[in-house]
mmCIF file of C-alpha atoms in Angstrom:
data_model
loop_
_atom_site.group_PDB
_atom_site.id
_atom_site.type_symbol
_atom_site.label_atom_id
_atom_site.label_comp_id
_atom_site.label_asym_id
_atom_site.label_seq_id
_atom_site.Cartn_x
_atom_site.Cartn_y
_atom_site.Cartn_z
ATOM 1 C CA MET U 1 0.108 0.121 -0.001
ATOM 2 C CA ARG U 2 1.488 3.505 -0.679
ATOM 3 C CA GLY U 3 3.239 5.298 1.940
ATOM 4 C CA ALA U 4 2.898 2.456 4.119
ATOM 5 C CA LEU U 5 5.903 0.336 5.962
ATOM 6 C CA ALA U 6 6.200 -2.792 4.007
ATOM 7 C CA ILE U 7 8.244 -5.614 5.237
ATOM 8 C CA GLY U 8 8.615 -7.782 2.073
ATOM 9 C CA ALA U 9 11.145 -10.503 1.292
ATOM 10 C CA PRO U 10 13.072 -11.729 4.279
ATOM 11 C CA GLY U 11 15.496 -8.861 5.365
ATOM 12 C CA ILE U 12 14.060 -6.184 2.796
ATOM 13 C CA LEU U 13 12.584 -3.199 4.301
ATOM 14 C CA ASN U 14 10.824 -1.079 1.468
ATOM 15 C CA TYR U 15 9.211 2.242 1.745
ATOM 16 C CA ARG U 16 7.415 3.694 -1.075
ATOM 17 C CA GLY U 17 8.996 1.103 -3.129
ATOM 18 C CA LEU U 18 12.405 1.977 -2.382
ATOM 19 C CA ARG U 19 14.882 -0.851 -1.608
ATOM 20 C CA MET U 20 16.906 0.364 1.272
ATOM 21 C CA THR U 21 19.136 -2.408 2.272
ATOM 22 C CA ASP U 22 19.812 -6.165 1.920
ATOM 23 C CA ARG U 23 20.047 -9.072 4.628
ATOM 24 C CA PRO U 24 23.545 -9.123 6.149
ATOM 25 C CA LEU U 25 25.301 -12.288 6.412
ATOM 26 C CA SER U 26 24.858 -12.341 10.284
ATOM 27 C CA PRO U 27 22.691 -9.931 12.120
ATOM 28 C CA SER U 28 24.291 -7.012 13.767
ATOM 29 C CA ARG U 29 23.527 -5.983 17.126
ATOM 30 C CA TRP U 30 22.123 -2.473 18.070
ATOM 31 C CA CYS U 31 21.204 -0.783 21.191
ATOM 32 C CA ILE U 32 18.709 1.940 21.737
ATOM 33 C CA VAL U 33 19.218 3.481 25.248
ATOM 34 C CA VAL U 34 15.984 5.274 26.304
ATOM 35 C CA ALA U 35 17.145 8.442 28.439
ATOM 36 C CA ASP U 36 14.001 10.835 27.954
ATOM 37 C CA ALA U 37 11.092 8.551 29.780
ATOM 38 C CA ALA U 38 9.201 10.499 32.241
ATOM 39 C CA GLY U 39 9.521 9.494 35.721
ATOM 40 C CA PRO U 40 10.565 10.620 39.235
ATOM 41 C CA GLU U 41 12.756 13.561 39.682
ATOM 42 C CA TRP U 42 14.845 14.488 42.661
ATOM 43 C CA LEU U 43 17.146 17.130 43.749
ATOM 44 C CA VAL U 44 20.986 16.758 42.129
ATOM 45 C CA PRO U 45 23.867 18.448 43.502
ATOM 46 C CA ASP U 46 25.261 20.658 40.682
ATOM 47 C CA ASP U 47 28.214 22.738 41.730
ATOM 48 C CA SER U 48 27.232 24.992 44.641
ATOM 49 C CA HIS U 49 23.457 24.207 44.482
ATOM 50 C CA ALA U 50 20.817 21.463 43.761
ATOM 51 C CA GLN U 51 18.421 21.334 40.892
ATOM 52 C CA TRP U 52 15.533 18.995 40.094
ATOM 53 C CA ALA U 53 16.388 16.182 37.398
ATOM 54 C CA PRO U 54 15.081 12.936 36.238
ATOM 55 C CA VAL U 55 16.108 9.877 38.154
ATOM 56 C CA GLN U 56 18.327 8.545 35.329
ATOM 57 C CA TYR U 57 20.823 11.359 36.090
ATOM 58 C CA CYS U 58 21.359 9.849 39.473
ATOM 59 C CA GLY U 59 24.115 8.296 40.776
ATOM 60 C CA PHE U 60 22.755 6.979 44.342
ATOM 61 C CA GLY U 61 26.099 7.895 46.010
ATOM 62 C CA GLU U 62 28.276 7.050 43.073
ATOM 63 C CA PRO U 63 30.082 9.155 40.413
ATOM 64 C CA THR U 64 28.404 7.035 37.561
ATOM 65 C CA THR U 65 24.749 8.008 36.973
ATOM 66 C CA MET U 66 21.987 5.632 35.657
ATOM 67 C CA LEU U 67 22.361 6.866 32.089
ATOM 68 C CA GLN U 68 26.196 6.177 32.168
ATOM 69 C CA LYS U 69 25.494 2.716 33.344
ATOM 70 C CA ALA U 70 22.961 2.053 30.875
ATOM 71 C CA LEU U 71 25.396 3.165 28.127
ATOM 72 C CA HIS U 72 28.129 1.092 29.689
ATOM 73 C CA ARG U 73 25.726 -1.772 29.281
ATOM 74 C CA ALA U 74 24.912 -1.064 25.696
ATOM 75 C CA GLY U 75 28.449 -1.162 25.112
ATOM 76 C CA ARG U 76 28.930 -4.737 26.532
ATOM 77 C CA ILE U 77 26.413 -6.071 23.759
ATOM 78 C CA SER U 78 27.101 -4.009 20.932
ATOM 79 C CA HIS U 79 29.645 -1.526 19.358
ATOM 80 C CA ALA U 80 29.584 1.904 20.141
ATOM 81 C CA THR U 81 28.890 2.998 16.677
ATOM 82 C CA ARG U 82 25.839 0.965 16.920
ATOM 83 C CA VAL U 83 24.167 2.521 20.302
ATOM 84 C CA VAL U 84 21.454 4.825 19.868
ATOM 85 C CA VAL U 85 20.115 7.129 22.447
ATOM 86 C CA THR U 86 16.919 8.910 23.127
ATOM 87 C CA VAL U 87 17.113 12.219 25.086
ATOM 88 C CA ALA U 88 15.210 15.408 25.958
ATOM 89 C CA GLU U 89 16.179 18.823 24.966
ATOM 90 C CA ALA U 90 15.211 20.380 27.991
ATOM 91 C CA HIS U 91 17.843 18.075 29.903
ATOM 92 C CA ARG U 92 20.617 18.705 27.610
ATOM 93 C CA SER U 93 23.132 19.918 30.212
ATOM 94 C CA ARG U 94 22.697 16.544 32.079
ATOM 95 C CA TRP U 95 23.259 14.220 28.979
ATOM 96 C CA GLN U 96 25.499 16.120 26.356
ATOM 97 C CA GLN U 97 28.876 15.111 27.984
ATOM 98 C CA ALA U 98 27.935 11.549 28.812
ATOM 99 C CA LEU U 99 27.045 10.802 25.237
ATOM 100 C CA TRP U 100 30.505 12.256 23.764
ATOM 101 C CA PHE U 101 30.874 9.143 21.996
ATOM 102 C CA THR U 102 27.515 8.869 20.252
ATOM 103 C CA ARG U 103 27.361 9.996 16.744
ATOM 104 C CA PRO U 104 25.179 12.785 16.333
ATOM 105 C CA GLU U 105 22.833 11.313 14.027
ATOM 106 C CA HIS U 106 22.325 8.534 16.544
ATOM 107 C CA ARG U 107 20.818 10.991 19.112
ATOM 108 C CA PHE U 108 17.050 11.281 18.902
ATOM 109 C CA VAL U 109 16.084 14.459 20.885
ATOM 110 C CA SER U 110 12.585 15.541 21.785
ATOM 111 C CA GLU U 111 11.669 18.789 23.101
ATOM 112 C CA PHE U 112 10.582 17.596 26.303
ATOM 113 C CA SER U 113 10.794 14.230 28.615
ATOM 114 C CA GLY U 114 7.710 12.121 28.113
ATOM 115 C CA TRP U 115 7.976 11.560 24.492
ATOM 116 C CA SER U 116 10.006 8.509 24.765
ATOM 117 C CA SER U 117 7.501 6.237 22.804
ATOM 118 C CA LEU U 118 8.095 8.498 19.782
ATOM 119 C CA THR U 119 11.788 8.789 19.863
ATOM 120 C CA THR U 120 12.186 5.447 20.409
ATOM 121 C CA ALA U 121 9.818 4.607 17.490
ATOM 122 C CA ALA U 122 11.921 6.803 15.331
ATOM 123 C CA ALA U 123 15.037 4.859 16.535
ATOM 124 C CA VAL U 124 13.624 1.467 15.729
ATOM 125 C CA LEU U 125 12.749 2.634 12.228
ATOM 126 C CA SER U 126 16.041 4.342 11.395
ATOM 127 C CA ILE U 127 17.910 1.047 12.257
ATOM 128 C CA ALA U 128 15.251 -1.200 10.153
ATOM 129 C CA ALA U 129 15.904 0.910 7.332
ATOM 130 C CA ARG U 130 19.534 0.282 7.224
ATOM 131 C CA ALA U 131 19.617 -3.251 8.684
ATOM 132 C CA PRO U 132 16.266 -4.809 9.100
ATOM 133 C CA ASP U 133 17.658 -8.218 10.350
ATOM 134 C CA ALA U 134 19.715 -6.470 13.163
ATOM 135 C CA LEU U 135 18.904 -7.580 16.860
ATOM 136 C CA VAL U 136 17.882 -4.452 18.527
ATOM 137 C CA THR U 137 18.013 -4.442 22.444
ATOM 138 C CA ILE U 138 15.869 -1.518 23.901
ATOM 139 C CA LEU U 139 17.599 -0.528 27.321
ATOM 140 C CA PRO U 140 15.969 1.891 29.734
ATOM 141 C CA ALA U 141 18.205 4.463 31.434
ATOM 142 C CA ARG U 142 15.795 4.872 34.387
ATOM 143 C CA CYS U 143 16.712 1.661 36.311
ATOM 144 C CA TYR U 144 19.081 0.452 38.944
ATOM 145 C CA VAL U 145 20.886 -2.701 38.902
ATOM 146 C CA ALA U 146 22.952 -4.017 41.916
ATOM 147 C CA ASP U 147 24.580 -7.088 40.209
ATOM 148 C CA GLU U 148 25.618 -5.935 36.695
ATOM 149 C CA TRP U 149 27.485 -9.235 35.846
ATOM 150 C CA THR U 150 24.385 -11.260 36.254
ATOM 151 C CA LEU U 151 22.353 -8.773 33.793
ATOM 152 C CA THR U 152 25.197 -8.784 31.263
ATOM 153 C CA VAL U 153 25.224 -12.698 31.225
ATOM 154 C CA ALA U 154 21.595 -12.787 30.598
ATOM 155 C CA LEU U 155 21.529 -10.085 27.785
ATOM 156 C CA HIS U 156 24.096 -12.190 25.892
ATOM 157 C CA ARG U 157 22.273 -15.365 26.340
ATOM 158 C CA ALA U 158 19.188 -13.756 24.797
ATOM 159 C CA LEU U 159 21.049 -12.525 22.099
ATOM 160 C CA SER U 160 23.389 -15.554 21.446
ATOM 161 C CA GLU U 161 20.238 -18.109 21.182
ATOM 162 C CA ARG U 162 20.696 -20.313 17.978
ATOM 163 C CA THR U 163 16.889 -20.107 17.561
ATOM 164 C CA PHE U 164 16.065 -16.469 18.213
ATOM 165 C CA PRO U 165 12.408 -16.441 17.466
ATOM 166 C CA VAL U 166 12.110 -14.309 14.281
ATOM 167 C CA ASP U 167 8.452 -13.182 14.886
ATOM 168 C CA SER U 168 8.694 -12.669 18.437
ATOM 169 C CA ILE U 169 10.086 -9.973 20.875
ATOM 170 C CA VAL U 170 12.066 -11.198 23.753
ATOM 171 C CA THR U 171 11.958 -9.412 27.057
ATOM 172 C CA LEU U 172 14.035 -9.839 30.178
ATOM 173 C CA GLY U 173 12.026 -10.955 33.487
ATOM 174 C CA MET U 174 13.789 -10.355 36.703
ATOM 175 C CA VAL U 175 13.272 -12.655 39.646
ATOM 176 C CA GLY U 176 11.911 -10.560 42.362
ATOM 177 C CA VAL U 177 12.241 -10.248 46.244
ATOM 178 C CA ASP U 178 9.874 -9.102 48.967
ATOM 179 C CA THR U 179 11.430 -5.682 48.853
ATOM 180 C CA ASP U 180 10.446 -4.749 45.435
ATOM 181 C CA VAL U 181 7.842 -2.015 45.348
ATOM 182 C CA ASP U 182 5.844 -0.478 42.662
ATOM 183 C CA GLU U 183 6.840 -2.801 39.684
ATOM 184 C CA ASN U 184 5.089 -4.372 36.818
ATOM 185 C CA TYR U 185 5.117 -8.014 36.711
ATOM 186 C CA LEU U 186 5.142 -10.459 33.686
ATOM 187 C CA LEU U 187 2.497 -13.167 33.975
ATOM 188 C CA LEU U 188 4.023 -16.282 32.341
ATOM 189 C CA GLY U 189 2.457 -19.242 30.003
ATOM 190 C CA ALA U 190 4.085 -22.291 28.810
ATOM 191 C CA SER U 191 7.699 -22.540 27.876
ATOM 192 C CA HIS U 192 7.425 -25.701 25.819
ATOM 193 C CA GLY U 193 10.998 -26.659 26.308
ATOM 194 C CA ARG U 194 12.351 -23.253 25.249
ATOM 195 C CA PRO U 195 14.914 -20.909 27.011
ATOM 196 C CA THR U 196 12.209 -18.304 26.840
ATOM 197 C CA VAL U 197 8.638 -18.389 28.228
ATOM 198 C CA GLU U 198 5.608 -17.018 26.688
ATOM 199 C CA VAL U 199 4.397 -13.750 28.384
ATOM 200 C CA SER U 200 0.452 -14.187 29.024
ATOM 201 C CA GLY U 201 -0.116 -10.649 30.577
ATOM 202 C CA VAL U 202 1.220 -7.825 32.497
ATOM 203 C CA ALA U 203 0.203 -6.801 35.903
ATOM 204 C CA ARG U 204 0.834 -2.960 36.312
ATOM 205 C CA ARG U 205 2.082 -1.963 39.689
ATOM 206 C CA PRO U 206 -0.153 -4.217 41.609
ATOM 207 C CA MET U 207 -0.795 -3.737 45.439
ATOM 208 C CA GLU U 208 2.059 -5.508 47.495
ATOM 209 C CA TRP U 209 0.064 -8.376 48.468
ATOM 210 C CA VAL U 210 -0.960 -9.052 45.130
ATOM 211 C CA ALA U 211 2.635 -8.919 43.796
ATOM 212 C CA ARG U 212 3.646 -11.249 46.642
ATOM 213 C CA TYR U 213 0.928 -13.625 45.309
ATOM 214 C CA LEU U 214 2.203 -13.166 41.831
ATOM 215 C CA VAL U 215 5.734 -13.819 42.679
ATOM 216 C CA ARG U 216 4.661 -17.266 44.252
ATOM 217 C CA GLN U 217 2.894 -18.162 41.177
ATOM 218 C CA GLY U 218 6.206 -17.606 38.927
ATOM 219 C CA ALA U 219 5.595 -14.015 37.821
ATOM 220 C CA LEU U 220 8.820 -12.122 37.126
ATOM 221 C CA VAL U 221 9.639 -8.411 37.366
ATOM 222 C CA ALA U 222 9.145 -6.487 34.078
ATOM 223 C CA SER U 223 12.500 -4.902 33.118
ATOM 224 C CA ASP U 224 11.258 -2.985 30.187
ATOM 225 C CA ILE U 225 14.168 -4.385 28.247
ATOM 226 C CA TYR U 226 13.262 -5.664 24.805
ATOM 227 C CA ILE U 227 15.084 -7.363 22.105
ATOM 228 C CA GLY U 228 13.857 -8.062 18.610
ATOM 229 C CA ARG U 229 14.873 -7.994 15.021
ATOM 230 C CA ALA U 230 14.487 -4.595 13.735
ATOM 231 C CA SER U 231 12.077 -5.692 11.021
ATOM 232 C CA THR U 232 9.616 -7.313 13.577
ATOM 233 C CA LEU U 233 9.912 -4.064 15.795
ATOM 234 C CA ALA U 234 9.102 -1.845 12.658
ATOM 235 C CA LEU U 235 6.049 -4.205 11.546
ATOM 236 C CA LEU U 236 4.761 -3.943 15.291
ATOM 237 C CA LEU U 237 4.827 -0.022 14.892
ATOM 238 C CA SER U 238 3.163 -0.132 11.522
ATOM 239 C CA LYS U 239 0.573 -1.975 12.783
ATOM 240 C CA TYR U 240 -0.215 -0.450 16.035
ATOM 241 C CA TRP U 241 0.527 3.271 15.149
ATOM 242 C CA PRO U 242 0.441 3.159 11.245
ATOM 243 C CA ALA U 243 -0.409 6.946 10.719
ATOM 244 C CA VAL U 244 2.461 8.142 13.005
ATOM 245 C CA THR U 245 4.845 5.399 11.714
ATOM 246 C CA HIS U 246 4.346 6.638 8.184
ATOM 247 C CA LYS U 247 5.080 10.179 9.147
ATOM 248 C CA LEU U 248 7.983 9.267 11.145
ATOM 249 C CA LEU U 249 9.325 7.551 8.166
ATOM 250 C CA GLN U 250 8.926 10.470 5.857
ATOM 251 C CA HIS U 251 10.715 12.546 8.578
ATOM 252 C CA ILE U 252 13.753 10.114 8.968
ATOM 253 C CA THR U 253 14.335 9.812 5.281
ATOM 254 C CA ARG U 254 14.120 13.683 5.021
ATOM 255 C CA SER U 255 16.156 14.730 7.768
ATOM 256 C CA ILE U 256 18.751 12.049 8.692
ATOM 257 C CA THR U 257 22.045 13.682 8.154
ATOM 258 C CA PRO U 258 25.629 12.437 9.205
ATOM 259 C CA GLY U 259 26.749 14.683 12.024
ATOM 260 C CA VAL U 260 23.333 16.168 12.762
ATOM 261 C CA GLU U 261 21.064 15.215 15.782
ATOM 262 C CA ASN U 262 17.497 13.949 14.818
ATOM 263 C CA HIS U 263 15.024 16.320 16.442
ATOM 264 C CA ILE U 264 11.482 15.265 16.617
ATOM 265 C CA PRO U 265 9.169 17.901 15.425
ATOM 266 C CA PRO U 266 6.535 19.303 17.937
ATOM 267 C CA SER U 267 3.750 19.067 15.527
ATOM 268 C CA LEU U 268 4.449 15.348 14.898
ATOM 269 C CA ALA U 269 4.637 14.862 18.772
ATOM 270 C CA ARG U 270 1.326 16.382 19.478
ATOM 271 C CA GLU U 271 -0.178 14.584 16.646
ATOM 272 C CA ALA U 272 1.118 11.061 18.102
ATOM 273 C CA LEU U 273 -0.038 12.101 21.528
ATOM 274 C CA HIS U 274 -3.577 12.404 19.998
ATOM 275 C CA VAL U 275 -3.307 9.073 18.592
ATOM 276 C CA ALA U 276 -2.001 7.601 21.789
ATOM 277 C CA ARG U 277 -5.127 8.554 23.737
ATOM 278 C CA ARG U 278 -6.991 5.898 21.516
ATOM 279 C CA MET U 279 -4.193 3.355 21.328
ATOM 280 C CA SER U 280 -5.093 2.006 24.710
ATOM 281 C CA GLN U 281 -8.565 1.147 23.407
ATOM 282 C CA ASP U 282 -7.426 -0.753 20.427
ATOM 283 C CA ARG U 283 -6.274 -4.443 20.319
ATOM 284 C CA PRO U 284 -2.411 -4.598 20.137
ATOM 285 C CA PRO U 285 -0.891 -6.550 17.120
ATOM 286 C CA SER U 286 -0.408 -10.196 17.904
ATOM 287 C CA ILE U 287 3.236 -10.512 17.817
ATOM 288 C CA PRO U 288 4.243 -12.765 20.505
ATOM 289 C CA LEU U 289 6.386 -11.748 23.667
ATOM 290 C CA ARG U 290 8.522 -14.236 25.321
ATOM 291 C CA ALA U 291 10.351 -13.636 28.590
ATOM 292 C CA LEU U 292 13.809 -14.856 29.559
ATOM 293 C CA ARG U 293 14.167 -15.606 33.438
ATOM 294 C CA VAL U 294 17.061 -13.766 35.088
ATOM 295 C CA ALA U 295 18.360 -14.290 38.413
ATOM 296 C CA HIS U 296 17.938 -11.865 41.192
ATOM 297 C CA CYS U 297 20.198 -9.086 40.434
ATOM 298 C CA GLY U 298 18.981 -6.047 42.515
ATOM 299 C CA TRP U 299 16.634 -4.663 39.812
ATOM 300 C CA SER U 300 14.616 -1.523 40.221
ATOM 301 C CA GLY U 301 12.620 -0.014 37.432
ATOM 302 C CA LEU U 302 12.519 3.247 39.532
ATOM 303 C CA HIS U 303 8.910 3.924 38.719
ATOM 304 C CA SER U 304 8.069 5.912 41.699
ATOM 305 C CA PRO U 305 9.382 8.024 44.604
ATOM 306 C CA ARG U 306 8.485 4.990 46.897
ATOM 307 C CA ALA U 307 10.772 2.825 44.900
ATOM 308 C CA ILE U 308 13.550 5.446 45.006
ATOM 309 C CA GLU U 309 13.120 5.837 48.558
ATOM 310 C CA ARG U 310 13.374 2.100 49.504
ATOM 311 C CA LEU U 311 16.597 1.901 47.321
ATOM 312 C CA ALA U 312 17.933 5.091 49.127
ATOM 313 C CA THR U 313 17.822 3.281 52.468
ATOM 314 C CA LEU U 314 20.143 0.582 51.456
ATOM 315 C CA GLN U 315 22.815 2.984 50.259
ATOM 316 C CA PRO U 316 26.073 2.695 52.572
ATOM 317 C CA ASN U 317 26.024 6.570 52.814
ATOM 318 C CA PRO U 318 23.536 7.629 55.386
ATOM 319 C CA SER U 319 23.649 11.222 54.699
ATOM 320 C CA HIS U 320 23.058 10.466 51.093
ATOM 321 C CA ALA U 321 20.436 8.143 51.639
ATOM 322 C CA CYS U 322 18.725 10.850 53.954
ATOM 323 C CA LEU U 323 19.102 13.452 51.035
ATOM 324 C CA LEU U 324 17.467 10.819 48.236
ATOM 325 C CA THR U 325 14.631 9.846 50.813
ATOM 326 C CA HIS U 326 13.357 13.547 50.960
ATOM 327 C CA ALA U 327 14.545 15.037 47.716
ATOM 328 C CA TYR U 328 12.226 13.380 45.200
ATOM 329 C CA ARG U 329 9.015 14.425 43.126
ATOM 330 C CA SER U 330 7.197 13.006 40.277
ATOM 331 C CA SER U 331 7.292 14.366 37.159
ATOM 332 C CA ALA U 332 4.819 14.402 34.278
ATOM 333 C CA ILE U 333 3.105 11.156 33.350
ATOM 334 C CA GLU U 334 4.467 9.300 30.278
ATOM 335 C CA HIS U 335 1.156 10.685 28.383
ATOM 336 C CA GLY U 336 -0.930 7.840 29.124
ATOM 337 C CA HIS U 337 1.164 4.889 28.498
ATOM 338 C CA ALA U 338 4.350 3.567 29.968
ATOM 339 C CA THR U 339 7.569 3.380 27.963
#
């Protein structure tokens, strides 16, 4: 259909009949670090004073921020030249120095935080246009991990499966503990002898007693880490968000220039947000989601001030923990749906 995203022969992505790339001999690995998701904010020391900033710019007593750790995580599973980042212009002073190694054309910039669904979609489509068979890992910057080694091993395992499900998206499900608060939980189906398990549903931030019950039933903490072939992710977007996907592709084909950042036009963002209000009422496309079980690694999605407070009390520096416990606030909601 004219003007639509078309996934034709294996490994070929066509837009308006334009052949953009061929199937590579082996799939390349790309990472999208999502750093512009809306979430809790807190006071961050900045020279002689403190300012409110999104939680992904917090170090929790360490010099390395959550964003920097996510970038390091991405570098362990893909080459630095294949790391793409979504960021908000409003927080440029917080992320610009950390992204010194990222090519400008691999930065997808929104005017405000909370547009991460749109910037992530643009990043996915840009990768699919050049390497449709690539394995793309979407990593949230807004998260805390105590045991990086366990998470890294799980990421490599998910990416190195000999029979990676071509038509599926894999997510990492974390084994939870009683101290977890305000997390989303993956409800699991049958594994059928495969390394990954079918996801039958998602419980979004249930009450604590419900969360404990779900964990006893085998539910896993949702990580918001997703792995899929670029063509599969692009197909998902074209089915679930057709008009916006079409305009994003138009914008990408016109605007991507080596050495220049990709800015999402406010007009396109407003249209996307208008469509997003109706998305929750529609039936999502039936692309199977499978979960890889990850041993407990001290994961927290940092979805709420309460989750930050719980994490802060575990920090070795009492004064820093006290600062974090009382210095937080919630930012704008992610426009009706989580990233």
